[in-house]
mmCIF file of C-alpha atoms in Angstrom:
data_model
loop_
_atom_site.group_PDB
_atom_site.id
_atom_site.type_symbol
_atom_site.label_atom_id
_atom_site.label_comp_id
_atom_site.label_asym_id
_atom_site.label_seq_id
_atom_site.Cartn_x
_atom_site.Cartn_y
_atom_site.Cartn_z
ATOM 1 C CA UNK A 1 20.644 7.608 25.572
ATOM 2 C CA UNK A 2 18.568 10.652 24.097
ATOM 3 C CA UNK A 3 18.553 13.838 25.625
ATOM 4 C CA UNK A 4 15.119 14.767 23.995
ATOM 5 C CA UNK A 5 11.938 12.309 23.091
ATOM 6 C CA UNK A 6 12.424 10.221 19.744
ATOM 7 C CA UNK A 7 10.098 11.861 17.290
ATOM 8 C CA UNK A 8 8.385 9.382 14.390
ATOM 9 C CA UNK A 9 6.960 10.567 11.537
ATOM 10 C CA UNK A 10 3.733 8.741 10.170
ATOM 11 C CA UNK A 11 2.705 9.206 6.258
ATOM 12 C CA UNK A 12 -0.950 7.475 5.729
ATOM 13 C CA UNK A 13 -1.242 6.701 2.195
ATOM 14 C CA UNK A 14 -2.550 9.938 0.224
ATOM 15 C CA UNK A 15 -2.327 11.926 3.327
ATOM 16 C CA UNK A 16 -0.347 14.656 4.821
ATOM 17 C CA UNK A 17 2.605 13.386 7.237
ATOM 18 C CA UNK A 18 2.258 14.147 11.248
ATOM 19 C CA UNK A 19 5.004 13.949 13.628
ATOM 20 C CA UNK A 20 4.663 12.152 16.714
ATOM 21 C CA UNK A 21 6.685 12.937 19.800
ATOM 22 C CA UNK A 22 7.339 9.963 22.460
ATOM 23 C CA UNK A 23 8.101 9.278 25.820
ATOM 24 C CA UNK A 24 6.089 6.219 26.704
ATOM 25 C CA UNK A 25 4.102 4.156 23.980
ATOM 26 C CA UNK A 26 1.679 4.561 21.276
ATOM 27 C CA UNK A 27 -0.584 2.005 19.661
ATOM 28 C CA UNK A 28 -1.021 2.400 15.887
ATOM 29 C CA UNK A 29 -4.376 0.825 14.298
ATOM 30 C CA UNK A 30 -8.103 1.540 12.856
ATOM 31 C CA UNK A 31 -9.910 1.287 16.317
ATOM 32 C CA UNK A 32 -7.551 1.137 19.025
ATOM 33 C CA UNK A 33 -6.166 3.176 22.100
ATOM 34 C CA UNK A 34 -3.716 5.339 20.452
ATOM 35 C CA UNK A 35 -3.574 7.079 16.706
ATOM 36 C CA UNK A 36 -6.120 6.079 14.339
ATOM 37 C CA UNK A 37 -4.946 5.521 10.558
ATOM 38 C CA UNK A 38 -7.729 5.259 8.296
ATOM 39 C CA UNK A 39 -5.929 2.790 6.060
ATOM 40 C CA UNK A 40 -8.073 -0.209 5.267
ATOM 41 C CA UNK A 41 -4.770 -2.724 5.297
ATOM 42 C CA UNK A 42 -4.327 -1.306 8.938
ATOM 43 C CA UNK A 43 -5.848 -3.837 11.489
ATOM 44 C CA UNK A 44 -7.997 -2.457 14.277
ATOM 45 C CA UNK A 45 -5.273 -2.705 16.995
ATOM 46 C CA UNK A 46 -2.025 -3.386 14.572
ATOM 47 C CA UNK A 47 0.825 -2.323 16.220
ATOM 48 C CA UNK A 48 2.837 -0.446 19.067
ATOM 49 C CA UNK A 49 5.459 1.881 19.173
ATOM 50 C CA UNK A 50 7.417 1.523 22.774
ATOM 51 C CA UNK A 51 10.224 3.879 24.099
ATOM 52 C CA UNK A 52 12.654 1.883 26.405
ATOM 53 C CA UNK A 53 16.354 1.781 27.199
ATOM 54 C CA UNK A 54 17.132 5.208 25.722
ATOM 55 C CA UNK A 55 15.965 3.186 21.900
ATOM 56 C CA UNK A 56 12.390 3.003 20.193
ATOM 57 C CA UNK A 57 10.564 -0.217 19.210
ATOM 58 C CA UNK A 58 8.233 -1.307 17.170
ATOM 59 C CA UNK A 59 6.300 -4.421 18.350
ATOM 60 C CA UNK A 60 2.981 -6.559 15.874
ATOM 61 C CA UNK A 61 -0.189 -6.783 17.830
ATOM 62 C CA UNK A 62 -1.451 -9.580 16.068
ATOM 63 C CA UNK A 63 -2.475 -7.683 12.772
ATOM 64 C CA UNK A 64 -3.815 -9.183 9.777
ATOM 65 C CA UNK A 65 -1.403 -8.058 7.360
ATOM 66 C CA UNK A 66 1.624 -7.641 9.511
ATOM 67 C CA UNK A 67 4.762 -5.142 10.256
ATOM 68 C CA UNK A 68 7.275 -4.866 8.385
ATOM 69 C CA UNK A 69 10.653 -3.032 9.073
ATOM 70 C CA UNK A 70 12.890 -2.460 5.889
ATOM 71 C CA UNK A 71 11.003 -5.253 4.059
ATOM 72 C CA UNK A 72 10.994 -7.594 6.471
ATOM 73 C CA UNK A 73 8.245 -8.988 8.769
ATOM 74 C CA UNK A 74 8.408 -8.025 12.602
ATOM 75 C CA UNK A 75 7.879 -11.583 14.603
ATOM 76 C CA UNK A 76 8.872 -9.761 17.860
ATOM 77 C CA UNK A 77 9.891 -6.447 19.702
ATOM 78 C CA UNK A 78 11.902 -4.716 16.899
ATOM 79 C CA UNK A 79 14.876 -1.988 17.622
ATOM 80 C CA UNK A 80 14.409 1.361 15.211
ATOM 81 C CA UNK A 81 16.592 3.430 14.237
ATOM 82 C CA UNK A 82 17.035 6.876 12.067
ATOM 83 C CA UNK A 83 16.493 5.711 8.455
ATOM 84 C CA UNK A 84 14.287 2.766 9.078
ATOM 85 C CA UNK A 85 11.003 2.108 6.906
ATOM 86 C CA UNK A 86 8.364 0.658 8.547
ATOM 87 C CA UNK A 87 5.415 -0.305 6.747
ATOM 88 C CA UNK A 88 2.173 -0.971 8.872
ATOM 89 C CA UNK A 89 -0.438 -1.650 5.546
ATOM 90 C CA UNK A 90 0.210 1.174 2.880
ATOM 91 C CA UNK A 91 0.922 3.828 5.896
ATOM 92 C CA UNK A 92 4.656 4.348 6.419
ATOM 93 C CA UNK A 93 6.304 5.886 9.100
ATOM 94 C CA UNK A 94 9.796 5.839 10.459
ATOM 95 C CA UNK A 95 11.979 8.119 12.930
ATOM 96 C CA UNK A 96 13.123 11.537 12.467
ATOM 97 C CA UNK A 97 16.251 13.388 13.441
ATOM 98 C CA UNK A 98 16.137 14.691 17.170
ATOM 99 C CA UNK A 99 14.466 18.272 17.327
ATOM 100 C CA UNK A 100 13.137 20.152 19.779
ATOM 101 C CA UNK A 101 9.217 20.581 18.968
ATOM 102 C CA UNK A 102 6.978 23.217 20.747
ATOM 103 C CA UNK A 103 4.212 21.154 22.522
ATOM 104 C CA UNK A 104 0.872 21.363 20.593
ATOM 105 C CA UNK A 105 -1.746 22.679 22.734
ATOM 106 C CA UNK A 106 -4.142 21.112 20.464
ATOM 107 C CA UNK A 107 -4.735 18.641 17.764
ATOM 108 C CA UNK A 108 -4.341 20.273 14.204
ATOM 109 C CA UNK A 109 -6.838 21.134 11.927
ATOM 110 C CA UNK A 110 -7.039 19.014 8.760
ATOM 111 C CA UNK A 111 -6.339 21.951 6.658
ATOM 112 C CA UNK A 112 -2.770 22.635 8.019
ATOM 113 C CA UNK A 113 -0.459 22.090 5.540
ATOM 114 C CA UNK A 114 2.235 19.885 6.824
ATOM 115 C CA UNK A 115 0.383 19.294 10.213
ATOM 116 C CA UNK A 116 2.921 17.994 13.394
ATOM 117 C CA UNK A 117 1.574 16.545 16.365
ATOM 118 C CA UNK A 118 3.664 17.051 19.319
ATOM 119 C CA UNK A 119 2.813 15.134 22.121
ATOM 120 C CA UNK A 120 3.901 14.216 25.836
ATOM 121 C CA UNK A 121 2.653 10.867 25.600
ATOM 122 C CA UNK A 122 -0.548 8.500 23.891
ATOM 123 C CA UNK A 123 -2.676 9.700 26.095
ATOM 124 C CA UNK A 124 -2.739 13.346 24.678
ATOM 125 C CA UNK A 125 -3.659 12.323 21.242
ATOM 126 C CA UNK A 126 -7.357 12.924 20.717
ATOM 127 C CA UNK A 127 -9.633 10.781 19.125
ATOM 128 C CA UNK A 128 -9.753 12.195 16.013
ATOM 129 C CA UNK A 129 -6.485 12.732 13.550
ATOM 130 C CA UNK A 130 -5.746 14.690 10.550
ATOM 131 C CA UNK A 131 -6.967 13.238 7.639
ATOM 132 C CA UNK A 132 -10.100 11.676 9.427
ATOM 133 C CA UNK A 133 -13.185 11.921 7.293
ATOM 134 C CA UNK A 134 -14.651 10.264 4.033
ATOM 135 C CA UNK A 135 -11.341 8.678 2.474
ATOM 136 C CA UNK A 136 -10.546 9.217 -1.150
ATOM 137 C CA UNK A 137 -12.906 7.129 -3.488
ATOM 138 C CA UNK A 138 -15.855 7.497 -1.370
ATOM 139 C CA UNK A 139 -19.716 5.705 -2.210
ATOM 140 C CA UNK A 140 -20.552 6.621 -5.635
ATOM 141 C CA UNK A 141 -17.107 8.102 -6.480
ATOM 142 C CA UNK A 142 -15.594 7.155 -9.763
ATOM 143 C CA UNK A 143 -12.328 5.829 -9.240
ATOM 144 C CA UNK A 144 -10.380 3.358 -10.993
ATOM 145 C CA UNK A 145 -10.120 0.078 -9.379
ATOM 146 C CA UNK A 146 -7.006 -2.733 -9.670
ATOM 147 C CA UNK A 147 -6.654 -5.893 -8.950
ATOM 148 C CA UNK A 148 -3.344 -8.019 -8.784
ATOM 149 C CA UNK A 149 -2.318 -11.488 -7.964
ATOM 150 C CA UNK A 150 1.020 -13.579 -8.252
ATOM 151 C CA UNK A 151 0.818 -15.680 -11.364
ATOM 152 C CA UNK A 152 1.519 -19.773 -10.224
ATOM 153 C CA UNK A 153 2.051 -18.903 -6.907
ATOM 154 C CA UNK A 154 0.614 -22.298 -5.481
ATOM 155 C CA UNK A 155 3.284 -24.351 -7.589
ATOM 156 C CA UNK A 156 5.622 -21.635 -6.624
ATOM 157 C CA UNK A 157 4.725 -21.819 -2.784
ATOM 158 C CA UNK A 158 5.269 -25.461 -2.862
ATOM 159 C CA UNK A 159 8.277 -25.405 -4.559
ATOM 160 C CA UNK A 160 9.849 -23.023 -1.979
ATOM 161 C CA UNK A 161 8.383 -24.195 0.756
ATOM 162 C CA UNK A 162 6.544 -22.066 2.826
ATOM 163 C CA UNK A 163 9.856 -20.259 4.849
ATOM 164 C CA UNK A 164 11.179 -18.886 1.756
ATOM 165 C CA UNK A 165 7.736 -18.474 -0.231
ATOM 166 C CA UNK A 166 6.694 -16.211 3.160
ATOM 167 C CA UNK A 167 9.539 -13.884 2.884
ATOM 168 C CA UNK A 168 9.144 -13.888 -0.956
ATOM 169 C CA UNK A 169 5.482 -12.941 -0.798
ATOM 170 C CA UNK A 170 6.759 -10.132 2.147
ATOM 171 C CA UNK A 171 8.775 -8.934 -0.472
ATOM 172 C CA UNK A 172 6.306 -8.576 -3.134
ATOM 173 C CA UNK A 173 3.736 -6.774 -0.641
ATOM 174 C CA UNK A 174 6.509 -4.365 0.335
ATOM 175 C CA UNK A 175 7.150 -3.585 -3.765
ATOM 176 C CA UNK A 176 3.472 -3.216 -4.290
ATOM 177 C CA UNK A 177 2.507 -1.177 -0.910
ATOM 178 C CA UNK A 178 5.686 1.212 -1.609
ATOM 179 C CA UNK A 179 4.903 1.786 -4.986
ATOM 180 C CA UNK A 180 0.871 2.737 -3.767
ATOM 181 C CA UNK A 181 2.117 5.458 -1.717
ATOM 182 C CA UNK A 182 4.754 7.019 -4.240
ATOM 183 C CA UNK A 183 1.567 7.656 -6.625
ATOM 184 C CA UNK A 184 -1.253 8.098 -4.096
ATOM 185 C CA UNK A 185 -3.229 4.999 -4.369
ATOM 186 C CA UNK A 186 -5.607 3.264 -1.408
ATOM 187 C CA UNK A 187 -5.100 0.211 -0.367
ATOM 188 C CA UNK A 188 -8.877 -1.986 -0.059
ATOM 189 C CA UNK A 189 -7.356 -5.055 0.972
ATOM 190 C CA UNK A 190 -5.025 -7.950 0.791
ATOM 191 C CA UNK A 191 -6.158 -11.020 -0.732
ATOM 192 C CA UNK A 192 -3.263 -13.818 -0.200
ATOM 193 C CA UNK A 193 -0.743 -13.270 -3.159
ATOM 194 C CA UNK A 194 -2.988 -10.051 -4.504
ATOM 195 C CA UNK A 195 -4.493 -6.605 -4.172
ATOM 196 C CA UNK A 196 -7.286 -4.845 -4.337
ATOM 197 C CA UNK A 197 -6.568 -1.015 -5.085
ATOM 198 C CA UNK A 198 -7.902 2.318 -5.965
ATOM 199 C CA UNK A 199 -6.571 5.548 -7.126
ATOM 200 C CA UNK A 200 -8.899 8.682 -8.220
ATOM 201 C CA UNK A 201 -6.474 9.105 -11.577
ATOM 202 C CA UNK A 202 -6.130 6.049 -14.038
ATOM 203 C CA UNK A 203 -2.915 7.956 -15.112
ATOM 204 C CA UNK A 204 -1.625 7.332 -11.601
ATOM 205 C CA UNK A 205 -2.845 4.168 -11.700
ATOM 206 C CA UNK A 206 -1.309 2.956 -14.940
ATOM 207 C CA UNK A 207 2.040 4.300 -13.718
ATOM 208 C CA UNK A 208 2.155 2.673 -10.632
ATOM 209 C CA UNK A 209 1.241 -0.724 -12.268
ATOM 210 C CA UNK A 210 4.418 0.078 -14.584
ATOM 211 C CA UNK A 211 6.716 0.854 -11.812
ATOM 212 C CA UNK A 212 5.665 -2.370 -9.766
ATOM 213 C CA UNK A 213 6.009 -4.219 -13.217
ATOM 214 C CA UNK A 214 9.725 -2.907 -13.351
ATOM 215 C CA UNK A 215 10.709 -3.364 -9.931
ATOM 216 C CA UNK A 216 9.492 -7.300 -9.667
ATOM 217 C CA UNK A 217 11.404 -8.197 -13.074
ATOM 218 C CA UNK A 218 14.744 -6.507 -11.454
ATOM 219 C CA UNK A 219 14.236 -8.567 -8.182
ATOM 220 C CA UNK A 220 13.656 -11.958 -10.648
ATOM 221 C CA UNK A 221 16.324 -10.974 -12.447
ATOM 222 C CA UNK A 222 18.526 -10.629 -9.664
ATOM 223 C CA UNK A 223 16.471 -13.741 -8.050
ATOM 224 C CA UNK A 224 16.209 -16.236 -10.753
ATOM 225 C CA UNK A 225 15.077 -19.182 -8.447
ATOM 226 C CA UNK A 226 12.196 -16.833 -6.668
ATOM 227 C CA UNK A 227 11.086 -14.788 -9.743
ATOM 228 C CA UNK A 228 7.689 -13.175 -9.185
ATOM 229 C CA UNK A 229 5.371 -12.491 -11.972
ATOM 230 C CA UNK A 230 1.980 -11.014 -11.133
ATOM 231 C CA UNK A 231 -1.003 -10.179 -13.276
ATOM 232 C CA UNK A 232 -2.896 -6.656 -12.993
ATOM 233 C CA UNK A 233 -6.084 -5.465 -14.066
ATOM 234 C CA UNK A 234 -8.204 -2.210 -13.834
ATOM 235 C CA UNK A 235 -11.215 -0.685 -14.588
ATOM 236 C CA UNK A 236 -12.387 2.907 -14.283
ATOM 237 C CA UNK A 237 -16.335 3.438 -12.686
ATOM 238 C CA UNK A 238 -18.795 3.876 -9.560
ATOM 239 C CA UNK A 239 -18.193 1.832 -6.815
ATOM 240 C CA UNK A 240 -20.450 1.189 -3.688
ATOM 241 C CA UNK A 241 -18.494 1.236 0.107
ATOM 242 C CA UNK A 242 -19.360 -1.284 2.888
ATOM 243 C CA UNK A 243 -19.349 0.034 6.263
ATOM 244 C CA UNK A 244 -15.793 -2.023 6.342
ATOM 245 C CA UNK A 245 -14.685 -0.049 4.013
ATOM 246 C CA UNK A 246 -14.689 -2.832 1.126
ATOM 247 C CA UNK A 247 -15.966 -2.096 -2.227
ATOM 248 C CA UNK A 248 -18.957 -3.924 -4.600
ATOM 249 C CA UNK A 249 -20.726 -3.591 -7.439
ATOM 250 C CA UNK A 250 -20.526 -3.734 -11.191
ATOM 251 C CA UNK A 251 -17.381 -1.769 -11.845
ATOM 252 C CA UNK A 252 -15.606 -3.781 -8.984
ATOM 253 C CA UNK A 253 -16.380 -7.051 -10.682
ATOM 254 C CA UNK A 254 -15.138 -5.614 -14.172
ATOM 255 C CA UNK A 255 -11.882 -4.661 -12.684
ATOM 256 C CA UNK A 256 -11.463 -8.515 -11.047
ATOM 257 C CA UNK A 257 -12.440 -10.052 -13.921
ATOM 258 C CA UNK A 258 -10.037 -8.477 -16.708
ATOM 259 C CA UNK A 259 -7.354 -8.908 -14.146
ATOM 260 C CA UNK A 260 -8.364 -13.048 -14.249
ATOM 261 C CA UNK A 261 -7.980 -12.297 -18.026
ATOM 262 C CA UNK A 262 -4.050 -10.742 -17.557
ATOM 263 C CA UNK A 263 -0.715 -12.983 -17.662
ATOM 264 C CA UNK A 264 1.998 -12.841 -15.642
ATOM 265 C CA UNK A 265 3.959 -9.728 -16.388
ATOM 266 C CA UNK A 266 1.015 -8.509 -18.007
ATOM 267 C CA UNK A 267 -1.088 -5.039 -17.386
ATOM 268 C CA UNK A 268 -4.875 -5.388 -18.533
ATOM 269 C CA UNK A 269 -7.402 -2.591 -18.712
ATOM 270 C CA UNK A 270 -10.404 -1.896 -19.914
ATOM 271 C CA UNK A 271 -10.810 0.469 -22.927
ATOM 272 C CA UNK A 272 -12.419 3.340 -20.868
ATOM 273 C CA UNK A 273 -9.315 3.481 -19.247
ATOM 274 C CA UNK A 274 -7.422 3.657 -22.317
ATOM 275 C CA UNK A 275 -9.889 6.305 -23.608
ATOM 276 C CA UNK A 276 -9.127 8.535 -20.042
ATOM 277 C CA UNK A 277 -5.350 7.932 -20.405
ATOM 278 C CA UNK A 278 -4.758 8.576 -23.794
ATOM 279 C CA UNK A 279 -5.091 11.765 -24.248
ATOM 280 C CA UNK A 280 -1.042 12.145 -23.881
ATOM 281 C CA UNK A 281 1.834 10.512 -25.495
ATOM 282 C CA UNK A 282 3.386 8.935 -22.692
ATOM 283 C CA UNK A 283 1.733 6.103 -22.413
ATOM 284 C CA UNK A 284 1.329 2.998 -24.615
ATOM 285 C CA UNK A 285 -1.232 0.622 -25.310
ATOM 286 C CA UNK A 286 -1.491 -2.358 -27.345
ATOM 287 C CA UNK A 287 -4.067 -3.882 -29.630
ATOM 288 C CA UNK A 288 -7.476 -4.133 -27.839
ATOM 289 C CA UNK A 289 -9.622 -7.705 -28.017
ATOM 290 C CA UNK A 290 -13.114 -8.364 -27.489
ATOM 291 C CA UNK A 291 -13.548 -10.405 -24.519
ATOM 292 C CA UNK A 292 -16.639 -11.617 -22.314
ATOM 293 C CA UNK A 293 -16.855 -11.481 -18.662
ATOM 294 C CA UNK A 294 -17.878 -13.724 -16.452
ATOM 295 C CA UNK A 295 -21.437 -12.912 -15.164
ATOM 296 C CA UNK A 296 -21.188 -9.537 -16.875
ATOM 297 C CA UNK A 297 -23.816 -8.992 -20.129
ATOM 298 C CA UNK A 298 -22.467 -7.335 -23.041
ATOM 299 C CA UNK A 299 -19.293 -6.967 -24.520
ATOM 300 C CA UNK A 300 -15.965 -5.521 -23.465
ATOM 301 C CA UNK A 301 -12.851 -4.408 -25.098
ATOM 302 C CA UNK A 302 -9.469 -4.810 -23.161
ATOM 303 C CA UNK A 303 -5.700 -3.759 -23.583
ATOM 304 C CA UNK A 304 -2.581 -4.542 -22.815
ATOM 305 C CA UNK A 305 -0.916 -1.217 -20.807
ATOM 306 C CA UNK A 306 2.766 -1.805 -22.662
ATOM 307 C CA UNK A 307 5.620 -1.229 -20.140
ATOM 308 C CA UNK A 308 9.944 -1.382 -20.979
ATOM 309 C CA UNK A 309 11.232 -3.970 -19.004
ATOM 310 C CA UNK A 310 14.300 -2.319 -17.543
ATOM 311 C CA UNK A 311 16.518 -5.809 -17.423
ATOM 312 C CA UNK A 312 15.723 -6.301 -21.411
ATOM 313 C CA UNK A 313 18.900 -5.980 -23.688
ATOM 314 C CA UNK A 314 18.213 -2.348 -25.537
#
């Protein structure tokens, strides 16, 4: 049994982490009676944390994208230990070592660095949470838009069967979302076996894409029967934000069309992304090739981003 209430640290994408002291239960979601998360990959009522029998448990509440613990999908009430990694969309959370936090008398300011929320129960959590407001990459902002999907996913799903394919898809999603958090991107939506993502920095988007391809290459080498090759395309421009957080506009379409031209294992980018990111010599791009994008007037030039396969012989 715990002598003190357990503490969970919640790390929303590109936001300061917050800590919550649990003594009962806490709902997490974009529109719930609990802690509100500004994360498009999180459902309105996504998951619940419960304290029972001296332990903390997590339960998925029928979310669209699921709740994952250490890369596995939560299908029932799952116990948590310190060091376990829980993913809700691109939001990561986990138990921290037991501490004796001072009880908070107010919600922290948005500008509080390393803000910690200490509460007695879910009822003490205010509706507004740190980081609330217009998300990075708001209406009309210039952002780098990234689309990805798994090559030949239908054929692979049929070959593996529903159970193995579902597990493989969860691993793919975990790799993408883990690197998305590391590089400060935002998940706009998951689309079956692919993602729509945004970054406020083209360079971060490119480094994210490289690390995802490298992680999937390592997985594929270790699991030759379950290889995953994804296509990634990106473009930089302004976008319109709908009421549900989805993105619209010409530049979104351009990014999606570029992704459709990519091959498995390829990162294909517009010439504008190359121009923005080529001011330093740390990234290498292949020769550009002229293309026509369906539904878009005028010609475009796309470039493959060169990345090193960590499994390849030197």
